[in-house]
Tab-separated table of C-alpha atoms in Angstrom:
chain	number	residue	atom	x	y	z
M	1	MET	CA	-118.608	-48.266	135.210
M	2	GLU	CA	-119.624	-48.320	131.592
M	3	GLU	CA	-118.416	-51.399	129.802
M	4	GLU	CA	-117.427	-51.315	126.190
M	5	ILE	CA	-120.027	-52.861	123.921
M	6	LYS	CA	-119.032	-56.218	122.457
M	7	THR	CA	-119.631	-57.440	118.929
M	8	THR	CA	-120.105	-60.913	117.458
M	9	CYS	CA	-118.053	-62.330	114.600
M	10	LEU	CA	-120.917	-61.458	112.215
M	11	HIS	CA	-121.254	-57.817	113.255
M	12	ASP	CA	-119.934	-56.386	109.966
M	13	ARG	CA	-122.442	-58.554	108.054
M	14	HIS	CA	-125.358	-57.118	110.049
M	15	VAL	CA	-124.207	-53.558	109.462
M	16	ASP	CA	-123.750	-54.208	105.716
M	17	LEU	CA	-127.261	-55.661	105.564
M	18	GLY	CA	-128.593	-52.437	107.072
M	19	ALA	CA	-129.882	-54.083	110.242
M	20	LEU	CA	-131.324	-52.004	113.055
M	21	MET	CA	-128.667	-52.570	115.722
M	22	SER	CA	-129.204	-52.275	119.460
M	23	PRO	CA	-127.340	-53.303	122.622
M	24	PHE	CA	-128.469	-56.638	124.063
M	25	ALA	CA	-126.672	-58.427	126.910
M	26	GLY	CA	-123.590	-56.295	126.344
M	27	TYR	CA	-123.465	-57.002	122.606
M	28	ASP	CA	-124.362	-54.752	119.685
M	29	MET	CA	-126.952	-57.067	118.106
M	30	PRO	CA	-129.299	-56.950	115.107
M	31	ILE	CA	-132.901	-56.386	116.230
M	32	GLN	CA	-134.327	-56.566	112.722
M	33	TYR	CA	-133.263	-56.415	109.088
M	34	LYS	CA	-136.432	-55.953	107.018
M	35	GLY	CA	-139.014	-56.029	109.773
M	36	ILE	CA	-139.972	-58.216	112.709
M	37	THR	CA	-143.222	-59.423	111.116
M	38	GLU	CA	-141.608	-60.494	107.867
M	39	GLU	CA	-138.742	-62.260	109.643
M	40	HIS	CA	-141.140	-63.952	112.070
M	41	ASN	CA	-143.250	-65.257	109.193
M	42	ALA	CA	-140.176	-66.499	107.320
M	43	VAL	CA	-139.342	-68.762	110.288
M	44	ARG	CA	-142.933	-69.969	110.742
M	45	GLN	CA	-143.455	-70.649	107.038
M	46	GLU	CA	-140.029	-71.349	105.493
M	47	VAL	CA	-136.639	-70.733	107.079
M	48	GLY	CA	-134.614	-67.976	108.701
M	49	VAL	CA	-131.161	-67.638	110.229
M	50	PHE	CA	-130.163	-65.922	113.471
M	51	ASP	CA	-126.776	-64.808	114.726
M	52	VAL	CA	-126.727	-66.092	118.290
M	53	SER	CA	-122.973	-65.888	118.741
M	54	HIS	CA	-123.506	-63.840	121.873
M	55	MET	CA	-124.631	-66.973	123.737
M	56	GLY	CA	-122.147	-68.405	126.236
M	57	GLU	CA	-120.538	-71.856	126.104
M	58	VAL	CA	-118.946	-73.631	129.046
M	59	ARG	CA	-117.253	-77.019	128.834
M	60	VAL	CA	-117.185	-79.334	131.845
M	61	LYS	CA	-114.667	-82.192	131.692
M	62	GLY	CA	-113.387	-84.765	134.092
M	63	PRO	CA	-114.142	-88.062	135.831
M	64	GLU	CA	-116.922	-86.410	137.875
M	65	ALA	CA	-118.426	-84.397	135.018
M	66	GLU	CA	-121.802	-86.162	135.133
M	67	LYS	CA	-122.009	-85.974	138.917
M	68	PHE	CA	-121.115	-82.275	138.845
M	69	VAL	CA	-123.614	-81.368	136.099
M	70	ASN	CA	-126.314	-83.147	138.080
M	71	HIS	CA	-125.239	-81.105	141.126
M	72	ILE	CA	-125.750	-77.707	139.456
M	73	PHE	CA	-128.607	-78.565	137.065
M	74	VAL	CA	-132.259	-79.278	137.941
M	75	ASN	CA	-132.787	-81.751	135.084
M	76	ASP	CA	-131.278	-85.256	135.248
M	77	VAL	CA	-128.457	-86.259	132.884
M	78	THR	CA	-127.736	-89.589	134.604
M	79	GLY	CA	-126.888	-92.359	132.168
M	80	ALA	CA	-128.002	-90.387	129.120
M	81	PRO	CA	-126.740	-91.486	125.709
M	82	ASP	CA	-123.892	-89.466	124.191
M	83	GLY	CA	-125.270	-86.793	121.872
M	84	GLN	CA	-128.366	-86.043	123.934
M	85	ILE	CA	-129.326	-82.506	124.998
M	86	PHE	CA	-131.230	-81.432	128.116
M	87	TYR	CA	-133.034	-78.180	128.848
M	88	GLY	CA	-133.182	-77.017	132.440
M	89	MET	CA	-132.081	-74.456	134.990
M	90	MET	CA	-129.340	-73.808	137.502
M	91	CYS	CA	-130.884	-72.658	140.767
M	92	LEU	CA	-129.839	-70.925	143.950
M	93	GLU	CA	-130.264	-72.698	147.291
M	94	ASN	CA	-133.525	-70.761	147.736
M	95	GLY	CA	-134.850	-72.021	144.390
M	96	GLY	CA	-134.388	-68.743	142.479
M	97	THR	CA	-133.042	-69.205	138.966
M	98	VAL	CA	-129.385	-68.463	138.189
M	99	ASP	CA	-129.964	-69.161	134.486
M	100	ASP	CA	-131.739	-71.489	132.096
M	101	LEU	CA	-129.507	-73.466	129.783
M	102	LEU	CA	-128.961	-76.377	127.447
M	103	VAL	CA	-126.670	-79.205	128.509
M	104	TYR	CA	-125.074	-81.234	125.705
M	105	LYS	CA	-123.756	-84.640	126.742
M	106	VAL	CA	-120.557	-85.301	124.766
M	107	ASN	CA	-119.705	-88.390	126.831
M	108	ASP	CA	-119.697	-89.489	130.477
M	109	ASN	CA	-116.685	-87.272	131.161
M	110	GLU	CA	-117.603	-84.246	129.084
M	111	PHE	CA	-120.592	-81.899	128.944
M	112	PHE	CA	-121.102	-78.683	126.984
M	113	LEU	CA	-123.301	-76.009	128.581
M	114	VAL	CA	-124.984	-73.257	126.556
M	115	ILE	CA	-125.934	-70.270	128.707
M	116	ASN	CA	-127.521	-66.865	128.223
M	117	ALA	CA	-125.245	-64.045	127.050
M	118	SER	CA	-126.491	-61.722	129.762
M	119	ASN	CA	-125.413	-64.210	132.442
M	120	ILE	CA	-122.031	-65.467	131.206
M	121	ASP	CA	-119.856	-63.848	133.888
M	122	LYS	CA	-122.292	-64.609	136.690
M	123	ASP	CA	-122.825	-68.215	135.560
M	124	VAL	CA	-119.139	-68.989	135.129
M	125	ALA	CA	-118.367	-67.649	138.605
M	126	TRP	CA	-121.267	-69.616	140.057
M	127	ILE	CA	-120.261	-72.832	138.255
M	128	MET	CA	-116.640	-72.432	139.392
M	129	LYS	CA	-117.699	-71.847	142.980
M	130	ASN	CA	-119.896	-74.933	143.003
M	131	ALA	CA	-117.187	-77.050	141.355
M	132	GLU	CA	-115.070	-77.044	144.527
M	133	GLY	CA	-114.554	-80.592	145.666
M	134	PHE	CA	-115.513	-82.116	142.291
M	135	ASP	CA	-112.920	-83.700	140.003
M	136	VAL	CA	-113.776	-81.532	136.974
M	137	GLN	CA	-112.222	-78.831	134.819
M	138	ILE	CA	-114.374	-75.902	133.754
M	139	ALA	CA	-113.574	-73.892	130.628
M	140	ASP	CA	-115.453	-70.797	129.486
M	141	GLU	CA	-115.334	-71.167	125.673
M	142	SER	CA	-117.727	-68.291	124.957
M	143	LEU	CA	-115.126	-66.193	123.163
M	144	TYR	CA	-114.104	-69.070	120.879
M	145	TYR	CA	-117.542	-70.049	119.605
M	146	GLY	CA	-119.713	-68.333	117.053
M	147	GLU	CA	-123.250	-69.676	116.757
M	148	VAL	CA	-125.992	-69.465	114.183
M	149	ALA	CA	-129.518	-70.859	114.461
M	150	ILE	CA	-131.252	-72.005	111.266
M	151	GLN	CA	-134.954	-72.272	112.058
M	152	GLY	CA	-138.156	-73.117	110.232
M	153	PRO	CA	-139.901	-75.947	108.376
M	154	LYS	CA	-137.256	-75.765	105.619
M	155	ALA	CA	-134.306	-75.763	108.045
M	156	GLU	CA	-133.290	-79.375	107.394
M	157	GLU	CA	-133.354	-78.940	103.631
M	158	THR	CA	-131.423	-75.657	103.929
M	159	VAL	CA	-128.668	-77.028	106.164
M	160	GLU	CA	-128.230	-80.092	103.948
M	161	LYS	CA	-128.346	-78.339	100.568
M	162	VAL	CA	-126.813	-74.940	101.278
M	163	LEU	CA	-124.280	-75.916	103.926
M	164	GLY	CA	-123.750	-79.520	102.803
M	165	ILE	CA	-123.990	-80.701	106.411
M	166	PRO	CA	-125.918	-83.971	106.873
M	167	VAL	CA	-128.522	-83.444	109.588
M	168	ALA	CA	-131.565	-85.503	108.575
M	169	ASP	CA	-130.588	-88.229	111.040
M	170	ILE	CA	-130.158	-85.887	114.023
M	171	LYS	CA	-133.150	-86.289	116.321
M	172	PHE	CA	-134.821	-83.448	118.229
M	173	TYR	CA	-132.641	-82.384	121.183
M	174	ASN	CA	-129.662	-84.369	119.894
M	175	PHE	CA	-126.381	-83.226	118.372
M	176	ASN	CA	-123.441	-84.379	116.296
M	177	VAL	CA	-119.860	-83.188	116.373
M	178	LEU	CA	-118.606	-83.061	112.790
M	179	HIS	CA	-115.039	-82.563	111.656
M	180	LEU	CA	-115.300	-79.877	108.973
M	181	ASP	CA	-112.593	-77.618	107.521
M	182	GLY	CA	-110.148	-78.906	110.106
M	183	GLU	CA	-112.224	-78.151	113.175
M	184	ASP	CA	-114.919	-79.675	115.353
M	185	VAL	CA	-118.331	-78.216	114.573
M	186	ILE	CA	-121.281	-78.888	116.869
M	187	VAL	CA	-124.639	-79.225	115.121
M	188	SER	CA	-127.765	-79.728	117.211
M	189	ARG	CA	-131.463	-80.051	116.425
M	190	THR	CA	-132.515	-77.307	118.810
M	191	GLY	CA	-133.786	-73.750	118.759
M	192	TYR	CA	-135.861	-71.096	120.412
M	193	THR	CA	-138.681	-70.598	117.931
M	194	GLY	CA	-141.056	-73.558	118.277
M	195	GLU	CA	-140.129	-74.655	114.761
M	196	ASP	CA	-137.832	-77.411	113.558
M	197	GLY	CA	-134.279	-76.152	113.324
M	198	PHE	CA	-130.587	-76.441	113.987
M	199	GLU	CA	-127.917	-74.612	115.899
M	200	VAL	CA	-124.335	-74.639	114.639
M	201	TYR	CA	-121.454	-73.888	117.018
M	202	ALA	CA	-118.054	-73.307	115.427
M	203	SER	CA	-115.050	-70.979	115.230
M	204	HIS	CA	-115.618	-67.396	114.129
M	205	ASP	CA	-114.142	-68.160	110.701
M	206	PHE	CA	-116.398	-71.146	110.122
M	207	THR	CA	-119.420	-69.234	111.453
M	208	ARG	CA	-118.788	-66.424	108.944
M	209	LYS	CA	-118.576	-68.974	106.119
M	210	VAL	CA	-121.867	-70.543	107.211
M	211	TRP	CA	-123.559	-67.135	107.369
M	212	ASP	CA	-122.237	-66.034	103.972
M	213	LYS	CA	-123.398	-69.254	102.285
M	214	LEU	CA	-126.872	-68.839	103.758
M	215	MET	CA	-127.037	-65.200	102.613
M	216	GLU	CA	-125.907	-66.173	99.101
M	217	ALA	CA	-128.679	-68.773	99.021
M	218	GLY	CA	-131.213	-66.089	99.925
M	219	VAL	CA	-132.072	-67.320	103.420
M	220	GLN	CA	-133.833	-64.593	105.440
M	221	PRO	CA	-131.584	-63.100	108.153
M	222	CYS	CA	-133.586	-62.740	111.370
M	223	GLY	CA	-132.943	-60.422	114.292
M	224	LEU	CA	-133.501	-60.666	118.008
M	225	GLY	CA	-136.855	-58.912	117.589
M	226	CYS	CA	-138.516	-61.914	115.996
M	227	ARG	CA	-136.492	-64.320	118.130
M	228	ASP	CA	-138.490	-62.934	121.031
M	229	THR	CA	-141.893	-62.970	119.292
M	230	LEU	CA	-141.300	-66.552	118.110
M	231	ARG	CA	-140.231	-67.952	121.489
M	232	PHE	CA	-143.030	-66.080	123.217
M	233	GLU	CA	-145.792	-67.508	120.996
M	234	VAL	CA	-144.865	-71.071	121.890
M	235	GLY	CA	-144.618	-70.302	125.611
M	236	LEU	CA	-140.834	-70.506	126.001
M	237	PRO	CA	-139.407	-68.416	128.856
M	238	LEU	CA	-136.802	-65.671	128.517
M	239	TYR	CA	-134.350	-65.224	131.367
M	240	GLY	CA	-135.001	-61.759	132.796
M	241	ASP	CA	-138.721	-61.933	132.032
M	242	GLU	CA	-140.170	-65.298	133.105
M	243	LEU	CA	-137.090	-66.504	135.026
M	244	THR	CA	-134.918	-64.454	137.388
M	245	GLU	CA	-133.063	-64.981	140.655
M	246	GLU	CA	-136.390	-64.121	142.297
M	247	ILE	CA	-138.421	-66.588	140.194
M	248	SER	CA	-138.040	-70.346	140.638
M	249	PRO	CA	-138.704	-72.875	137.846
M	250	ILE	CA	-141.776	-74.019	139.811
M	251	GLU	CA	-143.174	-70.464	139.822
M	252	ALA	CA	-142.301	-70.212	136.128
M	253	SER	CA	-144.547	-73.270	135.499
M	254	LEU	CA	-141.494	-75.241	134.345
M	255	SER	CA	-141.565	-77.948	137.026
M	256	MET	CA	-141.453	-80.697	134.400
M	257	PHE	CA	-137.730	-79.921	134.047
M	258	VAL	CA	-137.073	-80.169	137.789
M	259	LYS	CA	-136.225	-83.778	138.677
M	260	LEU	CA	-136.888	-84.030	142.383
M	261	ASP	CA	-136.158	-87.776	142.360
M	262	LYS	CA	-132.429	-87.023	141.881
M	263	PRO	CA	-130.367	-87.626	145.053
M	264	GLU	CA	-129.233	-84.012	145.285
M	265	PHE	CA	-128.744	-80.712	143.442
M	266	VAL	CA	-128.369	-77.089	144.456
M	267	GLY	CA	-131.820	-75.760	145.327
M	268	LYS	CA	-133.469	-79.177	145.619
M	269	GLU	CA	-134.752	-78.639	149.138
M	270	ALA	CA	-136.398	-75.316	148.349
M	271	LEU	CA	-137.894	-76.541	145.066
M	272	ALA	CA	-139.221	-79.745	146.691
M	273	ARG	CA	-140.888	-77.623	149.379
M	274	GLN	CA	-142.417	-75.320	146.747
M	275	LYS	CA	-143.760	-78.290	144.849
M	276	ALA	CA	-145.180	-79.964	147.963
M	277	GLU	CA	-146.646	-76.876	149.594
M	278	GLY	CA	-147.513	-75.049	146.404
M	279	VAL	CA	-146.255	-71.629	145.333
M	280	LYS	CA	-147.940	-68.296	145.982
M	281	ARG	CA	-147.730	-67.165	142.367
M	282	ARG	CA	-147.183	-68.673	138.959
M	283	ILE	CA	-146.543	-67.746	135.321
M	284	VAL	CA	-149.693	-68.152	133.218
M	285	GLY	CA	-150.923	-67.066	129.809
M	286	LEU	CA	-153.378	-64.203	129.356
M	287	GLU	CA	-155.510	-63.314	126.384
M	288	LEU	CA	-156.884	-59.777	126.168
M	289	GLU	CA	-160.126	-58.641	124.664
M	290	GLY	CA	-159.529	-56.064	121.977
M	291	ASN	CA	-156.419	-54.698	120.373
M	292	ALA	CA	-154.443	-53.068	123.188
M	293	ILE	CA	-151.062	-54.663	123.749
M	294	PRO	CA	-149.860	-55.797	127.189
M	295	ARG	CA	-146.149	-55.177	127.833
M	296	HIS	CA	-143.555	-56.283	130.376
M	297	GLY	CA	-144.252	-54.735	133.773
M	298	TYR	CA	-147.886	-53.714	133.207
M	299	PRO	CA	-150.052	-54.494	136.259
M	300	VAL	CA	-152.662	-57.270	136.236
M	301	GLU	CA	-155.633	-56.410	138.430
M	302	MET	CA	-158.835	-57.798	139.847
M	303	ASN	CA	-161.481	-55.475	141.289
M	304	GLY	CA	-158.931	-52.642	141.215
M	305	GLU	CA	-156.270	-54.535	143.185
M	306	GLN	CA	-153.003	-55.648	141.659
M	307	ILE	CA	-152.712	-59.436	141.562
M	308	GLY	CA	-149.740	-59.768	139.241
M	309	GLU	CA	-147.814	-58.330	136.348
M	310	ILE	CA	-147.069	-58.951	132.699
M	311	THR	CA	-143.692	-60.624	132.033
M	312	THR	CA	-143.885	-60.630	128.209
M	313	GLY	CA	-146.700	-59.458	125.945
M	314	TYR	CA	-147.305	-58.947	122.266
M	315	ARG	CA	-149.860	-58.800	119.549
M	316	SER	CA	-149.117	-62.351	118.438
M	317	ILE	CA	-147.877	-62.149	114.865
M	318	SER	CA	-149.065	-65.675	114.041
M	319	THR	CA	-152.561	-65.391	115.549
M	320	GLY	CA	-153.234	-61.638	115.626
M	321	ARG	CA	-154.351	-61.837	119.256
M	322	SER	CA	-153.164	-59.663	122.147
M	323	VAL	CA	-151.607	-62.179	124.505
M	324	ALA	CA	-149.144	-62.211	127.370
M	325	MET	CA	-147.296	-64.273	129.886
M	326	ALA	CA	-147.867	-62.941	133.387
M	327	MET	CA	-146.852	-63.702	136.972
M	328	ILE	CA	-150.155	-64.029	138.806
M	329	ASN	CA	-150.897	-64.580	142.488
M	330	LYS	CA	-152.832	-67.701	143.423
M	331	PRO	CA	-155.728	-68.479	143.242
M	332	TYR	CA	-156.164	-66.210	140.218
M	333	ASP	CA	-153.891	-68.431	138.091
M	334	LYS	CA	-156.678	-70.890	137.213
M	335	LEU	CA	-157.578	-71.277	133.523
M	336	GLY	CA	-160.532	-69.114	132.586
M	337	THR	CA	-160.120	-66.624	135.461
M	338	GLU	CA	-161.202	-63.166	134.348
M	339	VAL	CA	-158.748	-60.410	135.218
M	340	GLU	CA	-157.878	-56.919	133.987
M	341	VAL	CA	-154.650	-55.582	132.541
M	342	ARG	CA	-153.777	-51.937	133.119
M	343	ILE	CA	-152.415	-50.341	129.947
M	344	ARG	CA	-151.572	-46.695	130.512
M	345	LYS	CA	-154.710	-45.040	131.900
M	346	LYS	CA	-157.245	-47.747	131.075
M	347	THR	CA	-157.838	-51.348	132.063
M	348	PHE	CA	-158.708	-54.106	129.610
M	349	PRO	CA	-160.483	-57.404	130.357
M	350	ALA	CA	-158.343	-60.513	129.977
M	351	LYS	CA	-158.657	-64.217	130.657
M	352	VAL	CA	-156.159	-66.754	131.987
M	353	VAL	CA	-155.298	-69.191	129.203
M	354	LYS	CA	-152.583	-71.753	128.463
M	355	LYS	CA	-149.261	-70.038	127.865
M	356	ARG	CA	-148.828	-71.715	124.515
M	357	PHE	CA	-150.404	-69.314	122.065
M	358	TYR	CA	-149.248	-71.153	118.974
M	359	ASP	CA	-148.520	-74.870	118.547
M	360	LYS	CA	-144.938	-75.975	118.255
M	361	SER	CA	-144.027	-77.986	115.191
M	362	TYR	CA	-140.895	-79.822	116.182
M	363	LYS	CA	-139.706	-82.756	114.138
M	364	LYS	CA	-139.287	-85.511	116.685
H	1	MET	CA	-133.825	-41.681	104.096
H	2	SER	CA	-136.944	-40.415	105.747
H	3	THR	CA	-138.921	-37.505	104.353
H	4	VAL	CA	-139.689	-34.235	106.104
H	5	LYS	CA	-142.590	-32.253	104.648
H	6	ASP	CA	-142.038	-28.520	104.239
H	7	ASP	CA	-145.515	-27.292	105.145
H	8	LEU	CA	-145.665	-28.864	108.609
H	9	ARG	CA	-144.350	-28.041	112.068
H	10	TYR	CA	-142.682	-30.703	114.192
H	11	ALA	CA	-142.219	-31.542	117.862
H	12	GLU	CA	-138.863	-32.818	119.110
H	13	SER	CA	-140.756	-35.953	120.108
H	14	HIS	CA	-141.433	-36.557	116.364
H	15	GLU	CA	-145.082	-35.593	116.009
H	16	TRP	CA	-146.055	-33.348	113.098
H	17	VAL	CA	-148.838	-30.775	113.125
H	18	LYS	CA	-150.645	-28.841	110.406
H	19	LEU	CA	-152.817	-25.876	111.365
H	20	GLU	CA	-155.820	-24.953	109.191
H	21	GLY	CA	-157.957	-22.263	110.796
H	22	ASP	CA	-158.125	-23.332	114.436
H	23	ILE	CA	-157.969	-27.049	113.634
H	24	ALA	CA	-154.616	-28.784	114.054
H	25	THR	CA	-154.070	-32.158	112.393
H	26	VAL	CA	-151.510	-34.289	114.264
H	27	GLY	CA	-149.527	-37.351	113.230
H	28	ILE	CA	-146.063	-38.849	113.586
H	29	SER	CA	-143.192	-38.158	111.214
H	30	ASP	CA	-141.795	-40.469	108.598
H	31	TYR	CA	-138.605	-40.614	110.667
H	32	ALA	CA	-140.629	-41.822	113.668
H	33	GLN	CA	-142.539	-44.519	111.758
H	34	HIS	CA	-139.254	-45.745	110.326
H	35	ALA	CA	-137.582	-45.872	113.730
H	36	LEU	CA	-140.552	-47.725	115.246
H	37	GLY	CA	-140.797	-50.408	112.573
H	38	ASP	CA	-144.017	-52.329	111.928
H	39	ILE	CA	-146.806	-50.449	113.704
H	40	VAL	CA	-149.439	-52.804	115.119
H	41	TYR	CA	-151.563	-50.577	117.354
H	42	VAL	CA	-152.377	-46.917	117.835
H	43	ASP	CA	-153.882	-45.941	121.162
H	44	MET	CA	-155.910	-42.835	120.274
H	45	PRO	CA	-157.771	-40.371	122.475
H	46	GLU	CA	-161.547	-40.010	122.322
H	47	VAL	CA	-163.392	-37.196	120.620
H	48	GLY	CA	-164.021	-34.519	123.226
H	49	ASP	CA	-160.866	-35.305	125.258
H	50	GLU	CA	-158.796	-32.330	126.329
H	51	VAL	CA	-155.144	-32.528	125.282
H	52	GLU	CA	-152.284	-30.364	126.425
H	53	ALA	CA	-149.095	-29.397	124.627
H	54	GLY	CA	-146.232	-31.640	125.713
H	55	GLU	CA	-148.534	-34.132	127.439
H	56	VAL	CA	-149.263	-37.751	126.497
H	57	PHE	CA	-152.400	-38.159	124.351
H	58	GLY	CA	-151.938	-41.754	123.267
H	59	ALA	CA	-149.371	-44.277	122.137
H	60	VAL	CA	-148.151	-45.892	118.996
H	61	GLU	CA	-146.995	-49.466	119.285
H	62	SER	CA	-144.647	-51.446	117.122
H	63	VAL	CA	-144.312	-55.202	117.500
H	64	LYS	CA	-141.533	-54.587	119.985
H	65	ALA	CA	-142.563	-51.626	122.123
H	66	ALA	CA	-145.014	-48.890	122.994
H	67	SER	CA	-144.049	-45.246	122.461
H	68	ASP	CA	-145.990	-42.400	124.014
H	69	LEU	CA	-147.514	-39.794	121.743
H	70	LEU	CA	-147.069	-36.229	122.995
H	71	SER	CA	-149.505	-33.596	121.821
H	72	PRO	CA	-147.790	-30.680	120.085
H	73	VAL	CA	-150.775	-28.419	120.844
H	74	SER	CA	-153.399	-27.806	123.529
H	75	GLY	CA	-157.114	-28.054	122.840
H	76	THR	CA	-160.066	-30.376	122.373
H	77	VAL	CA	-159.986	-33.522	120.238
H	78	GLU	CA	-162.359	-32.998	117.299
H	79	ALA	CA	-161.695	-36.253	115.451
H	80	VAL	CA	-159.522	-39.341	115.488
H	81	ASN	CA	-158.465	-41.294	112.412
H	82	GLU	CA	-160.639	-44.389	112.591
H	83	ILE	CA	-158.763	-46.034	109.719
H	84	LEU	CA	-155.940	-46.656	112.204
H	85	GLU	CA	-158.146	-48.844	114.391
H	86	ASP	CA	-158.114	-51.605	111.809
H	87	ALA	CA	-155.066	-50.623	109.787
H	88	PRO	CA	-152.424	-49.092	112.089
H	89	GLU	CA	-149.774	-50.113	109.547
H	90	SER	CA	-151.097	-47.329	107.285
H	91	ILE	CA	-148.722	-45.039	109.193
H	92	ASN	CA	-145.786	-47.091	107.947
H	93	ALA	CA	-147.046	-46.694	104.398
H	94	ASP	CA	-147.498	-42.907	104.631
H	95	ALA	CA	-146.982	-41.139	107.931
H	96	TYR	CA	-148.129	-37.741	106.623
H	97	GLU	CA	-151.284	-38.938	104.883
H	98	ASN	CA	-152.355	-40.988	107.891
H	99	TRP	CA	-152.942	-38.449	110.653
H	100	ILE	CA	-153.871	-39.546	114.177
H	101	MET	CA	-156.090	-36.783	115.599
H	102	LYS	CA	-157.544	-33.371	114.837
H	103	VAL	CA	-157.548	-30.839	117.665
H	104	LYS	CA	-159.456	-27.592	118.020
H	105	VAL	CA	-156.565	-25.535	119.374
H	106	SER	CA	-156.946	-23.214	122.315
H	107	ASP	CA	-153.735	-21.292	121.658
H	108	PRO	CA	-152.473	-21.182	118.046
H	109	ALA	CA	-149.352	-19.354	119.240
H	110	GLU	CA	-148.107	-22.667	120.676
H	111	LEU	CA	-147.097	-23.647	117.159
H	112	GLU	CA	-144.406	-20.996	117.248
H	113	ALA	CA	-142.509	-23.114	119.747
H	114	LEU	CA	-142.389	-26.075	117.344
H	115	LEU	CA	-139.655	-26.833	114.837
H	116	ASP	CA	-139.920	-25.933	111.170
H	117	ALA	CA	-139.022	-28.504	108.520
H	118	ALA	CA	-135.373	-27.443	108.259
H	119	ALA	CA	-134.803	-27.560	112.019
H	120	TYR	CA	-136.586	-30.911	112.292
H	121	ALA	CA	-134.583	-32.431	109.446
H	122	LYS	CA	-131.442	-31.371	111.299
H	123	LEU	CA	-132.707	-32.967	114.526
H	124	CYS	CA	-133.310	-36.279	112.741
H	125	GLU	CA	-129.878	-36.147	111.173
H	126	ASN	CA	-128.273	-35.816	114.590
H	127	GLU	CA	-130.229	-38.655	116.233
């Protein structure tokens, strides 16, 4: 069955700006306005704004909200201060990843979950199913919220001056709820670019006002094209590439977010076993010799045998190097291991490197 | 709007070809470079390679994706445009000036099967 394509509350703005539009996660989204390279550089060097209204938002409320979030989430929110944000995953019993998400702690009885657009229906069903027996209410607020991400070294200055929203005091991975124009607006110091930045969650009306003010001030609109190149360069995973229901956070080299000292959570047993016994394969970084570009799905080989595959690859815009994240069988995942990447008919030498190709510059 | 040059023939897969004697110069159209966006790599054949009409002879890559290049003619590669090795973005600047390969054609009649400028312009309009 073909589903009708959805649009965000900023869709008409993208079309008016002449953006190259393409379906992503069921939404007609801007891939680029001027060009991926220019938009990428704007975020690395100054500031850019993304429409990320397609993202999903789920609110968990109730006396057992904290206990329930800890049940479905691999990171540990126990006793966290209000206003703190956690990154982590929801996992299946077998350790495979349902989704990666941000969890905003509003207070002990209320958490706000930000999930991937492509997984909204699946996640909500999964959350609901796992909520049985917990004293919580779950609300899918995805259709209410618009979201923009303002990212780059000048993000703080831009949000304060152009939007008039005070954010200098918000720490990295923290948020404030502000009462603006008669509604609650969530502003967090988060993003998906490796740069300092903010994400603003509000009604569609407020989101349009935010976008229009930023456009009037000349802030560069940025599409999903450079969102991917930016997150990739700093080694952040994308669900569907580095994380899937077949890939656990341990295999994705994200075990630092999996808190095995928690009493229980869905998937704990499997993930603890993977960590203790080791996994058979792991996401690593690769750097290629030469100019050929590795892409998702290309085979990684050693002595003519396939030992893995590329999950994301680019010519890094910030460094000019051909680099990739790849799922590689052990023991070939060790730093410095020399492998080959098959690109069309030829193979190209590559080396296992750290999967951070460009240093993050968060303001902590 | 993208430009279509009158004196060239075009493949439906957006390559252009210009025949002079038995040498065909091949590139991608302005429409194609525009649709691809910033070009960061051109995977070119080697001089002496045999290419066949309708078959892959290389790829042109934007930041986002790789697109196969299909040869509009059959023959032997006589030259590749070495400028593209260091400056693939030249194609974005001028897709007709910056050719990709020159082929010594084995069957000049193959060009008859390609689109003329008017037909190609119409194809682009409908895409």
